[in-house]
Tab-separated table of C-alpha atoms in Angstrom:
chain	number	residue	atom	x	y	z
C	1	PHE	CA	-94.144	-33.633	-80.218
C	2	PHE	CA	-90.553	-33.021	-81.169
C	3	PHE	CA	-90.253	-33.552	-84.927
C	4	GLN	CA	-93.465	-32.086	-86.278
C	5	ALA	CA	-92.222	-28.552	-86.801
C	6	GLU	CA	-89.328	-29.868	-88.879
C	7	ASP	CA	-91.593	-32.029	-90.990
C	8	GLY	CA	-94.420	-29.495	-91.251
C	9	ILE	CA	-96.885	-31.789	-89.478
C	10	ARG	CA	-99.437	-30.019	-87.292
C	11	ASP	CA	-99.742	-31.237	-83.705
C	12	ASP	CA	-103.503	-31.753	-83.946
C	13	LEU	CA	-103.073	-34.100	-86.906
C	14	VAL	CA	-100.919	-36.438	-84.839
C	15	THR	CA	-102.778	-36.248	-81.524
C	16	GLY	CA	-106.340	-35.471	-82.586
C	17	VAL	CA	-109.288	-37.808	-82.592
C	18	GLN	CA	-109.695	-37.542	-86.348
C	19	THR	CA	-108.153	-40.510	-88.099
C	20	CYS	CA	-106.370	-40.016	-91.345
C	21	ALA	CA	-105.165	-42.493	-93.930
C	22	LEU	CA	-102.225	-40.351	-95.053
C	23	PRO	CA	-99.120	-42.507	-94.590
C	24	ILE	CA	-96.958	-39.631	-93.346
C	25	LEU	CA	-99.407	-38.957	-90.507
C	26	SER	CA	-99.761	-42.563	-89.426
C	27	GLN	CA	-95.986	-43.031	-89.573
C	28	ALA	CA	-95.438	-39.917	-87.469
C	29	ARG	CA	-98.102	-41.036	-84.993
C	30	HIS	CA	-96.575	-44.524	-84.727
C	31	LEU	CA	-93.090	-43.109	-84.187
C	32	VAL	CA	-94.378	-40.815	-81.445
C	33	TRP	CA	-96.128	-43.695	-79.692
C	34	ALA	CA	-93.095	-45.990	-79.892
C	35	LEU	CA	-90.778	-43.276	-78.587
C	36	ALA	CA	-93.213	-42.273	-75.853
C	37	TYR	CA	-93.540	-45.878	-74.727
C	38	ASP	CA	-89.789	-46.519	-74.728
C	39	LEU	CA	-88.621	-43.196	-73.291
C	40	THR	CA	-91.308	-42.238	-70.773
C	41	PRO	CA	-93.008	-43.989	-67.875
C	42	HIS	CA	-96.433	-43.533	-69.507
C	43	SER	CA	-98.713	-46.550	-69.769
C	44	LEU	CA	-100.449	-47.650	-72.973
C	45	PRO	CA	-103.812	-46.212	-71.802
C	46	LYS	CA	-102.115	-42.893	-70.901
C	47	ILE	CA	-100.468	-42.649	-74.342
C	48	GLY	CA	-103.852	-43.453	-75.884
C	49	ARG	CA	-105.574	-40.696	-73.889
C	50	MET	CA	-102.869	-38.218	-74.907
C	51	SER	CA	-103.433	-39.221	-78.538
C	52	GLY	CA	-107.079	-38.325	-78.796
C	53	GLY	CA	-108.539	-41.119	-76.690
C	54	ARG	CA	-107.274	-44.055	-78.697
C	55	ASP	CA	-107.593	-47.572	-77.291
C	56	HIS	CA	-104.512	-49.266	-75.824
C	57	THR	CA	-104.663	-51.988	-78.491
C	58	THR	CA	-104.368	-49.311	-81.174
C	59	ILE	CA	-101.318	-47.976	-79.359
C	60	ILE	CA	-99.776	-51.470	-79.212
C	61	HIS	CA	-100.163	-51.856	-82.977
C	62	GLY	CA	-98.744	-48.369	-83.547
C	63	ILE	CA	-95.740	-49.074	-81.327
C	64	GLN	CA	-94.993	-52.221	-83.300
C	65	GLN	CA	-95.172	-50.258	-86.546
C	66	GLY	CA	-93.163	-47.349	-85.143
C	67	ARG	CA	-90.330	-49.627	-84.081
C	68	LYS	CA	-90.043	-50.865	-87.673
C	69	HIS	CA	-89.614	-47.321	-89.033
C	70	HIS	CA	-86.116	-46.546	-90.312
C	71	LEU	CA	-85.824	-43.456	-88.063
C	72	PHE	CA	-86.899	-45.121	-84.823
C	73	GLU	CA	-83.525	-46.260	-83.494
C	74	THR	CA	-81.802	-43.031	-84.489
C	75	LEU	CA	-84.446	-40.868	-82.800
C	76	ARG	CA	-84.558	-43.072	-79.705
C	77	ASP	CA	-80.780	-42.966	-79.317
C	78	GLU	CA	-80.672	-39.188	-79.781
C	79	LEU	CA	-83.394	-38.642	-77.188
C	80	ARG	CA	-81.943	-40.872	-74.475
């Protein structure tokens, strides 16, 4: 993922199967899912598999949350 090195977030914390209640990790995960869904041809199940085997309904919720994040539009526009 593209912003983890800047933020000091390890890749396995965002994509791994372990869930974590730390807000910074869930926000990062939600942003990644929203950007992946909007900027790639990947399906919800594919994004879920790439994120540690998460269910597509979890990904839907995360996308909704990611799109509300203040950085979402800026990151999406920069990556297009």
